[in-house]
PDB file of C-alpha atoms in Angstrom:
ATOM      1  CA  MET D   1     114.297 106.135  69.095  1.00  0.00           C
ATOM      2  CA  SER D   2     115.991 105.116  72.352  1.00  0.00           C
ATOM      3  CA  LYS D   3     113.992 103.383  75.049  1.00  0.00           C
ATOM      4  CA  LYS D   4     112.635 105.443  77.907  1.00  0.00           C
ATOM      5  CA  PRO D   5     114.802 105.209  81.016  1.00  0.00           C
ATOM      6  CA  ILE D   6     113.023 103.364  83.839  1.00  0.00           C
ATOM      7  CA  ILE D   7     113.014 105.043  87.248  1.00  0.00           C
ATOM      8  CA  ALA D   8     112.369 102.979  90.376  1.00  0.00           C
ATOM      9  CA  LEU D   9     110.667 104.874  93.195  1.00  0.00           C
ATOM     10  CA  MET D  10     111.003 102.701  96.300  1.00  0.00           C
ATOM     11  CA  TYR D  11     109.216 103.433  99.558  1.00  0.00           C
ATOM     12  CA  ASP D  12     109.178 102.298 103.116  1.00  0.00           C
ATOM     13  CA  PHE D  13     105.553 102.248 104.314  1.00  0.00           C
ATOM     14  CA  ASP D  14     105.086 102.881 108.032  1.00  0.00           C
ATOM     15  CA  LYS D  15     105.635 106.555 108.940  1.00  0.00           C
ATOM     16  CA  THR D  16     106.717 107.193 105.358  1.00  0.00           C
ATOM     17  CA  LEU D  17     103.414 106.914 103.500  1.00  0.00           C
ATOM     18  CA  CYS D  18     101.104 106.198 106.442  1.00  0.00           C
ATOM     19  CA  THR D  19     101.136 108.154 109.697  1.00  0.00           C
ATOM     20  CA  LYS D  20     102.121 105.372 112.150  1.00  0.00           C
ATOM     21  CA  ASP D  21     102.927 101.666 112.342  1.00  0.00           C
ATOM     22  CA  MET D  22     100.255  99.793 110.392  1.00  0.00           C
ATOM     23  CA  GLN D  23      99.511  97.392 113.277  1.00  0.00           C
ATOM     24  CA  GLU D  24      98.248 100.363 115.281  1.00  0.00           C
ATOM     25  CA  TYR D  25      95.299 101.112 112.989  1.00  0.00           C
ATOM     26  CA  GLY D  26      93.427  97.902 113.644  1.00  0.00           C
ATOM     27  CA  PHE D  27      95.358  94.863 114.813  1.00  0.00           C
ATOM     28  CA  ILE D  28      96.525  96.124 118.211  1.00  0.00           C
ATOM     29  CA  PRO D  29      93.098  97.578 119.137  1.00  0.00           C
ATOM     30  CA  LYS D  30      91.577  94.252 118.077  1.00  0.00           C
ATOM     31  CA  MET D  31      93.807  92.594 120.680  1.00  0.00           C
ATOM     32  CA  GLN D  32      92.388  95.057 123.250  1.00  0.00           C
ATOM     33  CA  MET D  33      95.826  96.540 123.812  1.00  0.00           C
ATOM     34  CA  GLU D  34      97.449  99.957 123.765  1.00  0.00           C
ATOM     35  CA  SER D  35     100.169 100.447 121.176  1.00  0.00           C
ATOM     36  CA  LYS D  36     102.792 101.265 123.804  1.00  0.00           C
ATOM     37  CA  ASP D  37     102.045  98.009 125.642  1.00  0.00           C
ATOM     38  CA  PHE D  38     102.274  95.862 122.518  1.00  0.00           C
ATOM     39  CA  TRP D  39     105.557  97.397 121.360  1.00  0.00           C
ATOM     40  CA  GLY D  40     106.851  97.264 124.922  1.00  0.00           C
ATOM     41  CA  GLU D  41     106.328  93.497 124.955  1.00  0.00           C
ATOM     42  CA  VAL D  42     108.060  93.249 121.593  1.00  0.00           C
ATOM     43  CA  ARG D  43     111.108  95.116 122.919  1.00  0.00           C
ATOM     44  CA  GLU D  44     111.147  92.950 126.038  1.00  0.00           C
ATOM     45  CA  LEU D  45     111.045  89.755 123.959  1.00  0.00           C
ATOM     46  CA  THR D  46     113.751  91.085 121.652  1.00  0.00           C
ATOM     47  CA  ASP D  47     116.070  91.828 124.587  1.00  0.00           C
ATOM     48  CA  GLU D  48     115.354  88.715 126.637  1.00  0.00           C
ATOM     49  CA  GLN D  49     115.770  86.280 123.743  1.00  0.00           C
ATOM     50  CA  GLU D  50     118.347  88.302 121.792  1.00  0.00           C
ATOM     51  CA  MET D  51     115.829  87.987 118.992  1.00  0.00           C
ATOM     52  CA  ASP D  52     115.476  89.744 115.676  1.00  0.00           C
ATOM     53  CA  ASN D  53     113.079  92.623 116.313  1.00  0.00           C
ATOM     54  CA  ILE D  54     110.963  91.900 113.248  1.00  0.00           C
ATOM     55  CA  LEU D  55     110.570  88.216 114.122  1.00  0.00           C
ATOM     56  CA  ALA D  56     109.722  89.310 117.670  1.00  0.00           C
ATOM     57  CA  TYR D  57     106.810  91.515 116.607  1.00  0.00           C
ATOM     58  CA  MET D  58     105.509  88.862 114.217  1.00  0.00           C
ATOM     59  CA  TYR D  59     105.714  86.221 116.939  1.00  0.00           C
ATOM     60  CA  LYS D  60     103.849  88.566 119.291  1.00  0.00           C
ATOM     61  CA  MET D  61     101.089  89.017 116.726  1.00  0.00           C
ATOM     62  CA  VAL D  62     100.601  85.236 116.551  1.00  0.00           C
ATOM     63  CA  ASP D  63     100.903  84.885 120.332  1.00  0.00           C
ATOM     64  CA  LYS D  64      98.420  87.649 121.127  1.00  0.00           C
ATOM     65  CA  ALA D  65      95.882  86.337 118.630  1.00  0.00           C
ATOM     66  CA  LYS D  66      96.004  82.944 120.373  1.00  0.00           C
ATOM     67  CA  GLU D  67      95.891  84.506 123.832  1.00  0.00           C
ATOM     68  CA  LYS D  68      92.847  86.635 122.969  1.00  0.00           C
ATOM     69  CA  LYS D  69      91.255  83.760 121.002  1.00  0.00           C
ATOM     70  CA  VAL D  70      90.994  85.968 117.935  1.00  0.00           C
ATOM     71  CA  VAL D  71      91.228  84.296 114.534  1.00  0.00           C
ATOM     72  CA  VAL D  72      93.335  86.413 112.180  1.00  0.00           C
ATOM     73  CA  LYS D  73      93.165  85.336 108.548  1.00  0.00           C
ATOM     74  CA  LYS D  74      94.589  86.756 105.351  1.00  0.00           C
ATOM     75  CA  GLU D  75      91.295  88.431 104.574  1.00  0.00           C
ATOM     76  CA  ASP D  76      91.313  90.053 108.026  1.00  0.00           C
ATOM     77  CA  PHE D  77      94.641  91.673 107.236  1.00  0.00           C
ATOM     78  CA  ALA D  78      93.269  92.891 103.916  1.00  0.00           C
ATOM     79  CA  GLU D  79      90.347  94.448 105.792  1.00  0.00           C
ATOM     80  CA  LEU D  80      92.760  96.133 108.208  1.00  0.00           C
ATOM     81  CA  GLY D  81      94.530  97.646 105.201  1.00  0.00           C
ATOM     82  CA  LYS D  82      91.414  99.622 104.387  1.00  0.00           C
ATOM     83  CA  GLY D  83      91.723 101.523 107.665  1.00  0.00           C
ATOM     84  CA  ILE D  84      95.195 102.924 107.044  1.00  0.00           C
ATOM     85  CA  GLU D  85      95.572 106.693 107.318  1.00  0.00           C
ATOM     86  CA  TYR D  86      98.022 108.391 104.962  1.00  0.00           C
ATOM     87  CA  PHE D  87      99.991 111.587 104.997  1.00  0.00           C
ATOM     88  CA  GLU D  88      98.411 114.380 102.991  1.00  0.00           C
ATOM     89  CA  GLY D  89      98.561 113.860  99.239  1.00  0.00           C
ATOM     90  CA  VAL D  90      99.621 110.188  99.261  1.00  0.00           C
ATOM     91  CA  THR D  91      96.476 108.845  97.589  1.00  0.00           C
ATOM     92  CA  THR D  92      96.956 111.128  94.550  1.00  0.00           C
ATOM     93  CA  TRP D  93     100.758 111.084  94.536  1.00  0.00           C
ATOM     94  CA  PHE D  94     101.297 108.057  92.301  1.00  0.00           C
ATOM     95  CA  ASP D  95      99.069 109.208  89.450  1.00  0.00           C
ATOM     96  CA  ARG D  96     100.710 112.632  89.529  1.00  0.00           C
ATOM     97  CA  VAL D  97     104.236 111.195  89.436  1.00  0.00           C
ATOM     98  CA  GLU D  98     103.352 108.905  86.541  1.00  0.00           C
ATOM     99  CA  LYS D  99     101.746 111.763  84.628  1.00  0.00           C
ATOM    100  CA  TYR D 100     104.869 113.878  85.067  1.00  0.00           C
ATOM    101  CA  ALA D 101     107.087 110.969  84.019  1.00  0.00           C
ATOM    102  CA  ASP D 102     105.087 110.631  80.821  1.00  0.00           C
ATOM    103  CA  GLU D 103     105.409 114.358  80.148  1.00  0.00           C
ATOM    104  CA  ILE D 104     109.214 114.327  80.340  1.00  0.00           C
ATOM    105  CA  GLY D 105     109.693 111.005  78.554  1.00  0.00           C
ATOM    106  CA  VAL D 106     110.632 108.550  81.285  1.00  0.00           C
ATOM    107  CA  SER D 107     108.934 105.501  82.767  1.00  0.00           C
ATOM    108  CA  VAL D 108     108.435 105.188  86.526  1.00  0.00           C
ATOM    109  CA  GLU D 109     107.734 102.110  88.657  1.00  0.00           C
ATOM    110  CA  HIS D 110     106.720 102.157  92.326  1.00  0.00           C
ATOM    111  CA  TYR D 111     107.893  99.554  94.846  1.00  0.00           C
ATOM    112  CA  ILE D 112     107.330  98.960  98.560  1.00  0.00           C
ATOM    113  CA  VAL D 113     110.242  97.705 100.689  1.00  0.00           C
ATOM    114  CA  SER D 114     108.816  97.467 104.193  1.00  0.00           C
ATOM    115  CA  SER D 115     109.198  95.681 107.514  1.00  0.00           C
ATOM    116  CA  GLY D 116     105.417  95.856 107.886  1.00  0.00           C
ATOM    117  CA  ILE D 117     102.862  93.205 106.940  1.00  0.00           C
ATOM    118  CA  LYS D 118     102.480  92.542 103.224  1.00  0.00           C
ATOM    119  CA  GLU D 119      98.888  91.350 103.543  1.00  0.00           C
ATOM    120  CA  ILE D 120      97.866  94.628 105.194  1.00  0.00           C
ATOM    121  CA  ILE D 121      99.579  96.691 102.500  1.00  0.00           C
ATOM    122  CA  GLU D 122      97.889  94.598  99.809  1.00  0.00           C
ATOM    123  CA  GLY D 123      94.536  95.529 101.329  1.00  0.00           C
ATOM    124  CA  SER D 124      95.261  99.254 101.200  1.00  0.00           C
ATOM    125  CA  GLU D 125      93.773 101.579  98.624  1.00  0.00           C
ATOM    126  CA  ILE D 126      97.218 102.429  97.238  1.00  0.00           C
ATOM    127  CA  ALA D 127      98.365  98.803  96.729  1.00  0.00           C
ATOM    128  CA  LYS D 128      97.339  98.918  93.060  1.00  0.00           C
ATOM    129  CA  PHE D 129     100.106 101.413  92.283  1.00  0.00           C
ATOM    130  CA  PHE D 130     103.020  99.143  93.208  1.00  0.00           C
ATOM    131  CA  LYS D 131     104.783  96.874  90.741  1.00  0.00           C
ATOM    132  CA  LYS D 132     105.972  94.765  93.682  1.00  0.00           C
ATOM    133  CA  ILE D 133     105.419  94.799  97.436  1.00  0.00           C
ATOM    134  CA  TYR D 134     108.259  93.404  99.536  1.00  0.00           C
ATOM    135  CA  ALA D 135     107.270  93.056 103.181  1.00  0.00           C
ATOM    136  CA  CYS D 136     106.824  90.540 106.003  1.00  0.00           C
ATOM    137  CA  GLU D 137     104.437  87.623 105.450  1.00  0.00           C
ATOM    138  CA  PHE D 138     102.829  84.911 107.577  1.00  0.00           C
ATOM    139  CA  MET D 139     102.228  81.215 107.062  1.00  0.00           C
ATOM    140  CA  TYR D 140      98.638  80.136 107.781  1.00  0.00           C
ATOM    141  CA  ASP D 141      97.437  76.977 109.500  1.00  0.00           C
ATOM    142  CA  TYR D 142      94.668  74.594 108.377  1.00  0.00           C
ATOM    143  CA  THR D 143      92.020  77.009 109.677  1.00  0.00           C
ATOM    144  CA  GLY D 144      93.480  79.859 107.636  1.00  0.00           C
ATOM    145  CA  SER D 145      94.748  81.710 110.720  1.00  0.00           C
ATOM    146  CA  ILE D 146      98.253  83.133 111.130  1.00  0.00           C
ATOM    147  CA  GLN D 147     100.651  80.456 112.338  1.00  0.00           C
ATOM    148  CA  TRP D 148     104.261  81.511 111.872  1.00  0.00           C
ATOM    149  CA  PRO D 149     106.404  84.139 110.099  1.00  0.00           C
ATOM    150  CA  LYS D 150     107.065  83.130 106.493  1.00  0.00           C
ATOM    151  CA  MET D 151     109.068  86.169 105.443  1.00  0.00           C
ATOM    152  CA  ALA D 152     110.737  88.572 107.876  1.00  0.00           C
ATOM    153  CA  VAL D 153     112.116  91.738 106.288  1.00  0.00           C
ATOM    154  CA  ASN D 154     114.467  93.341 108.760  1.00  0.00           C
ATOM    155  CA  TYR D 155     116.443  96.499 108.203  1.00  0.00           C
ATOM    156  CA  THR D 156     119.497  95.002 106.503  1.00  0.00           C
ATOM    157  CA  ALA D 157     117.505  92.309 104.668  1.00  0.00           C
ATOM    158  CA  LYS D 158     115.686  95.130 102.872  1.00  0.00           C
ATOM    159  CA  THR D 159     118.769  95.714 100.739  1.00  0.00           C
ATOM    160  CA  GLN D 160     118.400  92.404  98.857  1.00  0.00           C
ATOM    161  CA  PHE D 161     115.180  93.696  97.350  1.00  0.00           C
ATOM    162  CA  LEU D 162     116.966  96.712  95.932  1.00  0.00           C
ATOM    163  CA  PHE D 163     119.249  94.331  94.053  1.00  0.00           C
ATOM    164  CA  ARG D 164     116.193  92.393  92.870  1.00  0.00           C
ATOM    165  CA  ILE D 165     114.734  95.598  91.460  1.00  0.00           C
ATOM    166  CA  ASN D 166     118.125  96.556  90.037  1.00  0.00           C
ATOM    167  CA  LYS D 167     118.496  93.251  88.156  1.00  0.00           C
ATOM    168  CA  GLY D 168     114.805  92.698  87.381  1.00  0.00           C
ATOM    169  CA  VAL D 169     114.693  89.475  89.434  1.00  0.00           C
ATOM    170  CA  LEU D 170     111.475  90.345  91.231  1.00  0.00           C
ATOM    171  CA  ASP D 171     109.955  86.989  92.167  1.00  0.00           C
ATOM    172  CA  ILE D 172     111.184  85.152  95.256  1.00  0.00           C
ATOM    173  CA  ASN D 173     111.688  81.465  94.438  1.00  0.00           C
ATOM    174  CA  THR D 174     114.423  78.820  94.288  1.00  0.00           C
ATOM    175  CA  ASP D 175     115.655  79.741  90.822  1.00  0.00           C
ATOM    176  CA  SER D 176     115.755  83.475  91.505  1.00  0.00           C
ATOM    177  CA  ALA D 177     118.604  83.135  94.023  1.00  0.00           C
ATOM    178  CA  ASN D 178     120.980  82.005  91.283  1.00  0.00           C
ATOM    179  CA  LEU D 179     119.870  84.798  88.971  1.00  0.00           C
ATOM    180  CA  LEU D 180     120.200  87.369  91.732  1.00  0.00           C
ATOM    181  CA  ASN D 181     123.733  86.311  92.666  1.00  0.00           C
ATOM    182  CA  LYS D 182     124.939  85.887  89.103  1.00  0.00           C
ATOM    183  CA  PHE D 183     127.316  88.615  87.961  1.00  0.00           C
ATOM    184  CA  THR D 184     125.564  91.083  85.700  1.00  0.00           C
ATOM    185  CA  PRO D 185     127.349  94.152  84.256  1.00  0.00           C
ATOM    186  CA  GLU D 186     125.744  97.351  85.484  1.00  0.00           C
ATOM    187  CA  ASN D 187     124.804  98.464  81.970  1.00  0.00           C
ATOM    188  CA  GLU D 188     122.835  95.238  81.473  1.00  0.00           C
ATOM    189  CA  ARG D 189     120.763  95.569  84.634  1.00  0.00           C
ATOM    190  CA  ARG D 190     117.114  96.474  84.180  1.00  0.00           C
ATOM    191  CA  ILE D 191     117.130  99.530  86.466  1.00  0.00           C
ATOM    192  CA  PRO D 192     120.583 100.931  87.275  1.00  0.00           C
ATOM    193  CA  PHE D 193     121.061 102.280  90.787  1.00  0.00           C
ATOM    194  CA  LYS D 194     121.527 105.775  89.371  1.00  0.00           C
ATOM    195  CA  ASN D 195     117.871 105.569  88.285  1.00  0.00           C
ATOM    196  CA  MET D 196     116.654 104.702  91.785  1.00  0.00           C
ATOM    197  CA  ILE D 197     115.004 106.922  94.385  1.00  0.00           C
ATOM    198  CA  TYR D 198     114.493 105.554  97.905  1.00  0.00           C
ATOM    199  CA  VAL D 199     112.050 107.253 100.284  1.00  0.00           C
ATOM    200  CA  GLY D 200     112.103 106.341 103.979  1.00  0.00           C
ATOM    201  CA  ASP D 201     111.604 107.880 107.385  1.00  0.00           C
ATOM    202  CA  GLY D 202     114.492 106.998 109.666  1.00  0.00           C
ATOM    203  CA  LEU D 203     117.269 104.818 110.998  1.00  0.00           C
ATOM    204  CA  THR D 204     115.546 101.586 109.968  1.00  0.00           C
ATOM    205  CA  ASP D 205     115.898 102.683 106.335  1.00  0.00           C
ATOM    206  CA  VAL D 206     119.562 103.657 106.573  1.00  0.00           C
ATOM    207  CA  PRO D 207     121.009 100.519 104.892  1.00  0.00           C
ATOM    208  CA  CYS D 208     118.775 101.065 101.844  1.00  0.00           C
ATOM    209  CA  MET D 209     119.280 104.829 101.811  1.00  0.00           C
ATOM    210  CA  LYS D 210     123.043 104.529 102.007  1.00  0.00           C
ATOM    211  CA  LEU D 211     123.207 101.746  99.416  1.00  0.00           C
ATOM    212  CA  VAL D 212     121.197 103.676  96.837  1.00  0.00           C
ATOM    213  CA  LYS D 213     123.137 106.879  97.485  1.00  0.00           C
ATOM    214  CA  SER D 214     126.520 105.113  97.327  1.00  0.00           C
ATOM    215  CA  TYR D 215     125.696 103.615  93.925  1.00  0.00           C
ATOM    216  CA  GLY D 216     124.673 106.929  92.389  1.00  0.00           C
ATOM    217  CA  GLY D 217     120.946 107.018  93.168  1.00  0.00           C
ATOM    218  CA  GLN D 218     119.051 109.406  95.423  1.00  0.00           C
ATOM    219  CA  SER D 219     117.687 108.861  98.937  1.00  0.00           C
ATOM    220  CA  ILE D 220     115.079 111.040 100.607  1.00  0.00           C
ATOM    221  CA  ALA D 221     114.324 111.006 104.338  1.00  0.00           C
ATOM    222  CA  VAL D 222     110.814 112.198 105.125  1.00  0.00           C
ATOM    223  CA  TYR D 223     109.585 113.325 108.522  1.00  0.00           C
ATOM    224  CA  ASN D 224     106.254 113.944 110.166  1.00  0.00           C
ATOM    225  CA  PRO D 225     105.348 117.571 109.400  1.00  0.00           C
ATOM    226  CA  HIS D 226     104.147 117.928 112.994  1.00  0.00           C
ATOM    227  CA  GLY D 227     107.542 117.037 114.457  1.00  0.00           C
ATOM    228  CA  GLY D 228     110.567 114.849 113.839  1.00  0.00           C
ATOM    229  CA  LYS D 229     112.744 116.927 111.526  1.00  0.00           C
ATOM    230  CA  GLU D 230     115.760 116.559 113.829  1.00  0.00           C
ATOM    231  CA  ALA D 231     116.222 112.848 113.086  1.00  0.00           C
ATOM    232  CA  ALA D 232     115.954 113.426 109.331  1.00  0.00           C
ATOM    233  CA  GLN D 233     118.380 116.352 109.546  1.00  0.00           C
ATOM    234  CA  GLN D 234     120.888 114.109 111.331  1.00  0.00           C
ATOM    235  CA  LEU D 235     120.701 111.613 108.456  1.00  0.00           C
ATOM    236  CA  LEU D 236     121.472 114.448 106.047  1.00  0.00           C
ATOM    237  CA  ASP D 237     124.317 115.753 108.217  1.00  0.00           C
ATOM    238  CA  ASP D 238     125.780 112.222 108.373  1.00  0.00           C
ATOM    239  CA  ASN D 239     125.689 111.985 104.552  1.00  0.00           C
ATOM    240  CA  ARG D 240     123.310 109.032 104.658  1.00  0.00           C
ATOM    241  CA  VAL D 241     120.624 110.661 102.516  1.00  0.00           C
ATOM    242  CA  SER D 242     120.575 113.101  99.627  1.00  0.00           C
ATOM    243  CA  PHE D 243     117.564 115.170 100.719  1.00  0.00           C
ATOM    244  CA  ILE D 244     115.037 115.579 103.526  1.00  0.00           C
ATOM    245  CA  ALA D 245     111.437 116.755 103.251  1.00  0.00           C
ATOM    246  CA  PRO D 246     108.237 116.753 105.300  1.00  0.00           C
ATOM    247  CA  ALA D 247     105.950 113.772 104.588  1.00  0.00           C
ATOM    248  CA  GLU D 248     103.535 115.908 102.596  1.00  0.00           C
ATOM    249  CA  TYR D 249     102.836 114.550  99.135  1.00  0.00           C
ATOM    250  CA  GLN D 250     100.322 117.033  97.780  1.00  0.00           C
ATOM    251  CA  LYS D 251     100.783 118.905  94.491  1.00  0.00           C
ATOM    252  CA  ASN D 252     103.796 121.271  94.486  1.00  0.00           C
ATOM    253  CA  SER D 253     104.979 119.956  97.851  1.00  0.00           C
ATOM    254  CA  GLU D 254     108.690 119.959  98.634  1.00  0.00           C
ATOM    255  CA  ILE D 255     109.071 116.228  98.031  1.00  0.00           C
ATOM    256  CA  GLU D 256     107.229 116.482  94.729  1.00  0.00           C
ATOM    257  CA  GLN D 257     109.607 119.219  93.588  1.00  0.00           C
ATOM    258  CA  ILE D 258     112.627 117.147  94.661  1.00  0.00           C
ATOM    259  CA  VAL D 259     111.390 113.999  92.904  1.00  0.00           C
ATOM    260  CA  HIS D 260     110.501 115.895  89.729  1.00  0.00           C
ATOM    261  CA  THR D 261     113.973 117.439  89.645  1.00  0.00           C
ATOM    262  CA  ILE D 262     115.639 114.047  90.123  1.00  0.00           C
ATOM    263  CA  MET D 263     113.519 112.609  87.326  1.00  0.00           C
ATOM    264  CA  ARG D 264     114.594 115.407  84.996  1.00  0.00           C
ATOM    265  CA  LYS D 265     118.231 114.777  85.926  1.00  0.00           C
ATOM    266  CA  ILE D 266     117.894 111.055  85.173  1.00  0.00           C
ATOM    267  CA  LYS D 267     116.328 111.910  81.809  1.00  0.00           C
ATOM    268  CA  ALA D 268     119.135 114.369  80.996  1.00  0.00           C
ATOM    269  CA  VAL D 269     121.889 111.908  81.940  1.00  0.00           C
ATOM    270  CA  ASP D 270     120.231 109.214  79.817  1.00  0.00           C
ATOM    271  CA  GLU D 271     120.128 111.582  76.834  1.00  0.00           C
ATOM    272  CA  LEU D 272     123.807 112.512  77.253  1.00  0.00           C
ATOM    273  CA  GLU D 273     124.834 108.867  77.517  1.00  0.00           C
ATOM    274  CA  SER D 274     123.008 108.107  74.267  1.00  0.00           C
ATOM    275  CA  PHE D 275     125.640 110.194  72.444  1.00  0.00           C
ATOM    276  CA  GLN D 276     128.492 108.001  73.685  1.00  0.00           C
TER     277      GLN D 276
END
């Protein structure tokens, strides 16, 4: 009996699974700021210093914590993760997808590839469903408080994690760089790109969406069901994504039907290739 094909379902987090940027649920209010003011300062810093936008927001988080004399530790981020609000159906989505995968004879793995904060995602109620979470991380000082960005995942840097998933080189360490860059024939890679599905919400996900689509996988742009379809439609018109759907993940939703159909296609292609 041939092995089950493995399907990688990869997600952005902010405005893809949860309804807004994760810092807005708890961190920014804790700094006694409005979201528009915090992000305004981030944009100003980015422009003035010609700085990477992701490093700019992480620096601002450290800076504001010091300014407000608020200690922010790893466990504080985990607590903030509990306050995340999700689009409808997200909390039951993963079990349903895995059940369907089992029914049709494939294996599915879920991954996060996000420019948000890893420690916050790890504190969320859906963290348990992900095989790996790739996101920004902080270093902590001797008191345990955030000190400096350790890992900044900007929009183009996200693509390296797709290759990690593709080759099965998931851990980030010194040795993994050599394994990641070593030539590996496509048919020897753990999860071929044609078995990948990337779900994101906008322009920040374009490098990943386009990469997956170009290599034979499928990309889905989701949009807030209460507004925002135009941006997703533009991505479809520009041939950057395969499908668009409202960010509604409940049973029989449009995105569920799309993902189920893609999974069946992957299964069928795998069966046909077994005859070669």
